[in-house]
Amino acid sequence: MSVVEQPALRVVGRELVRHDAVEKVTGRTRYAADVEQPRRLHAALRRSDVAHGRLRRVDVTPALAVPGVVGAYTAADVPNNVLWAPVPGQLPGTGAERSRANMLAEDVVRFDGEPIALVAAETEDAAAAGVEAVVVEIDPLPVLDDPLRSLDEDVPVLHEGGNLLASWEFEEGDVDAALVGAAAVVDRTHRCQAVDHAYLETEAGTAWIDADGVVVVRASTQVVEHHRTLARFLGVEDNRVRVIAPYVGGGFGGKEDLTVEPYLAFVAHRTRRPVRMTWSRQESLRARAKRHPAVMHYVTAADAGGRLVAQDIDLVLDGGAYAQLSAAVLLWSAMSSMGPYRCANVRVRARVVYTNNTPSSAMRGFGAQQVAFAYENQMDALAAALGIDPLALRRRNFIEAGDTLATGQVIPTHVALPELTAAVEERLGELPQPSGPARKVGRGYACNLQSYGFNVWMGDWSSAWVGLEADGGLTIRIGVPDIGAGQASSLVQIAAEVVGVEPERIVIHIGDSTLTPLTGRTSSSRQLYMSGNAVLEAAERLADDLRGVAAMVLEVDADAVELAAGEARAGEDALPLAAAYAACIARSVPVQQLATFHAPTGPRWEARPDWRGRIVPDFAYSCHGVEVEVDTETGRVQILRYVAAHDVGRAINPQSVRGQIEGGATMGIGQALYERVVFEDARNVTRKLANYLVPTAVEAPEIETIVLESGEGLGPFHSRGVGEPPVSPPAPAIAAALRDATGATFTATPFAPERVLATLAAHGVGR
Amino acid sequence: MAAELELGFELNGTAVRCGAEPHWTLLRVLRDGIGQTDVKYGCGEGVCGACTVLLDGTAVSSCLLFAPQVAGRRVETVAGLGSPEEMHPLQREFVERGGVQCGFCTPGMVLGGLEAVALDLCGSPEEIRHSLSGNICRCTGYRGIVESVAAYASLPPTDRG
Ligand code: FES
Ligand code: FES
């Protein structure tokens, strides 16, 4: 469906087969761990078994005695073992103004699984034996595992500058006065658990020294620009390290932070030999960053007509033991915490704190995911309190283009939530009958907003190179890592559209910090927007030149020349692009273009309550509707139907768009019903995939997708980002359906059977 | 270091020999011993299905088998099914129906689907979903995969490759 009629395009909008899918399905794709190298070493990490403690002794000498071990290293061996990063927005006197990233633990360990020593050996078995042989003695310290206690007086202080990792606050209007006069006030605390990305490919990579002495790291990553961070750890100049991102076996934000790369770079640099490191699934579950657990206290008030009059929001995120991307995640939580709703009186206080739990960092939705559970739960409860239909209540409050949020952010493009909610409602139709006497059925809806692109003070940019070949083929070079969403193939489709080369005659080289133009990280739903616009601009410049030269050859106006199907055509006359190439060369016209797209920029947000301004370029919107059946005897929740409607602006490849919506919604459903990383005294005890319940084909419902093309996005051909938005609505939509079915309120994810039963019992629901 | 075992078996129609240690899993033999990297490591616990291969025609998790157990047997991986130029019909369905995103589950998923069709466990979408429940996909939400297997199952047996 579309809001406005879209111009017909030749290649964009077609369900083209992804070139990478063919390679993948035949087993040809060389992922990070899939390359062989002669004389290669294997590296492995000795990790802490203690969640908080002082390192009394780390002795690698016994490891060096293990046959096959080539090197064993501690923090003292790393040129710059500690890197400090500024905490965005942090004000003097509030909390620490910088955060630490250790390559290996020094003096203190702060979480269970923290890397302490690094072993390199001739074989994997020798590396494992070497890791075992390292002597580690730790004096345990009291652990801090409750984020709500992190700022108390009597708890351990985990970092220089205290346990407040970052905070954002803003206030608009008069919340307290508005609460007094409200017709309905809902005051609740909502909680989300720690979640693992559980991509199928664990963290892996290889590294070597190339012929120019440059350290090359080829790893499963969403960010090739980490070459700079690696250079800092090694104490070399930025251009002495190169990162290559092959096709990634799933990212979801979990490969936005460094994982294996520093260790690989260090061993290659130190030994001058190739090296490989693969984290086991068990290591990955135990020690790699999770989605932030969140405690979200909301007081939401409306007048008798159902218009929001106040939102008073207090967010506490558990950042775990190290900062990683927590401050930015918190900003996303804070700026998205009011939902896609107008409200004149808003107070938001958001904090992320240190604990000894596994570090938290980026995961699909990036902080905007957790708050969607809270603000939508609140809207549902308000609707119930006022006796208004939940969608009707939302419709009275949706923001519109041109509105200003409490942060000062102006909504730049169309907000299609009225169309999206109507489409979902219409699709769902009649609610079915329960399948048994102990079962109840219900329906719920949830809407959300999710920004795409970085915050405007990052000065975000992305570059792309597009070149015509002598035989009429096309080559694209662009630094974008492809994490499975079809990032590369969508760029091929954009270039094919503009230059008129058939997609199968285009080769795209991606993900290399040295040899491909840089694009910034594959995160924040930004690659289609940023890199798509960069490819579009490079392709358009090339196309302009080709049209101009073809016009001279064909003796027509440039306006009359159309590029399609490998030709420059003007009426009956056509010039094959190979001939156009030759004509360009003969006239000294370039056949290659490098273009950079710059996102809008703006002043840096300061964590002062009175700061107002633009934070991000734009948002994407969606509405999901779900029908569930809950068994009041077993607590099992079954999804009967699931409809997801998204405004994607324009679908470059409808199959890829649908895949993002289906996969994202399924991930959100997993978090809503099954998945949970469990901590016991700050020790992560979810160390087996068998204990981490990712939905299989049996649990995953069929997602019915509705793709709306409003033609209003800021991306190429007016597209919007679509990678993250679908992951947020499932939890609140299912909570709403459960309430509809049972009358019980669900304020904490996941809705696992034991929690469902306890919640029903607390509400007096049952047989 | 000389390997303790000298292992011989059939891999994708070709006889192979390689050195291995007795405690090595078939997954490790294939990936590190032979360089057959289309077989993926996803968990090592027998949970994710990324390491699925056909052993004498039966889908197994290669991370759960030890090297000595494959001596003299027939192993097939997804690379043995078809090539980009000449895909197996089930591979083609995966590509055309959105069954592939990051692709890391795909080799195991294709082999799991192939076995489900061979065993005639694909009567309905629900049955297909149960048949594939030993293979995790974190990207697609499974719709494209289930439809691919269903479309392949509906081909006349002579067209199933
Ligand atoms: S790696 Fe064998 S089942 Fe996961
Ligand atoms: S396509 Fe990524 S895990 Fe299935």
Short mmCIF file of C-alpha atoms in Angstrom, two decimals, chain A residues 16 32 129 132 145 155 221 246 265 274 296 306-307 311 399 419 428 433 476 508 520 688 708 719:
data_model
loop_
_atom_site.label_atom_id
_atom_site.label_comp_id
_atom_site.label_asym_id
_atom_site.label_seq_id
_atom_site.Cartn_x
_atom_site.Cartn_y
_atom_site.Cartn_z
CA LEU A 16 15.55 -9.31 -7.19
CA ALA A 32 35.34 -14.78 9.13
CA ALA A 129 45.89 -26.30 27.15
CA GLU A 132 44.24 -23.84 31.30
CA ASP A 145 24.41 -7.01 40.77
CA VAL A 155 27.96 -0.59 47.46
CA THR A 221 32.19 -7.18 12.56
CA PRO A 246 33.52 -10.42 5.17
CA ALA A 265 45.70 -7.66 15.96
CA PRO A 274 48.84 -15.23 10.91
CA MET A 296 11.33 1.90 33.71
CA GLY A 306 -7.95 10.58 26.21
CA ARG A 307 -5.37 13.23 25.42
CA GLN A 311 4.53 11.76 31.09
CA ILE A 399 2.61 12.99 16.62
CA GLU A 419 -2.65 4.44 8.17
CA LEU A 428 -6.96 -8.95 11.83
CA GLN A 433 -12.74 -18.67 19.90
CA ILE A 476 30.95 -0.58 -6.67
CA ILE A 508 30.25 -4.87 -5.30
CA GLY A 520 30.64 4.17 9.03
CA LYS A 688 24.68 -22.93 26.89
CA LEU A 708 3.51 0.89 3.47
CA SER A 719 13.26 5.00 1.81
#
